[in-house]
XYZ file of C-alpha atoms in Angstrom:
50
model
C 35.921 33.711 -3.771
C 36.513 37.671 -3.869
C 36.380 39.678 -0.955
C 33.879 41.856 -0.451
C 35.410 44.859 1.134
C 38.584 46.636 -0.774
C 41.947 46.075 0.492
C 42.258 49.448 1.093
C 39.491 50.419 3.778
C 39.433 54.423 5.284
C 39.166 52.425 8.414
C 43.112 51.419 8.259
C 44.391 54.973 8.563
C 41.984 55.644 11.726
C 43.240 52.161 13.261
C 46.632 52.979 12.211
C 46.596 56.897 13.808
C 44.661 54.984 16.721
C 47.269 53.060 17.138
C 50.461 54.987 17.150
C 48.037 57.210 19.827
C 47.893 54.588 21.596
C 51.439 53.176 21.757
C 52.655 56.870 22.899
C 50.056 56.943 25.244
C 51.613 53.749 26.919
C 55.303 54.399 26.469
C 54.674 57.796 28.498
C 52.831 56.038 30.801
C 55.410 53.782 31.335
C 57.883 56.525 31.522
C 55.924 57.882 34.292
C 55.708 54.947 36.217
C 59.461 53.999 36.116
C 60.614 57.296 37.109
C 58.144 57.213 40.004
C 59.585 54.070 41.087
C 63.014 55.160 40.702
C 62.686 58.288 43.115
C 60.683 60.707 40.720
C 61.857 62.818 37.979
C 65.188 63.490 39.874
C 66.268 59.095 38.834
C 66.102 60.422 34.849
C 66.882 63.924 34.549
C 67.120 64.130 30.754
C 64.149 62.747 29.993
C 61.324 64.600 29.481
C 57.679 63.563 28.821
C 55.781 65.810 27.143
């Protein structure tokens, strides 16, 4: 049976920029949340988010 839609939908590239977004997004988050645990910014100086 052949699919219907193309392999290669514009969709992907928004899901895939959506995604990468998204897993920044978290990692600083996270970032933030450990150094506020650990005592602040002063626990990891070197890191930086930006």
């Amino acid at each position: 049976m052949p699919e219907r839609y193309p392999r290669r939908r514009p969709s992907a590239i928004i899901w895939r920029t959506v995604r990468s977004v998204t897993a920044r997004y978290s990692a600083a988050s996270l970032i933030v949340m450990y150094r506020r645990d650990n005592g602040g910014a002063s626990a990891m100086p070197g890191l930086s988010v930006s």
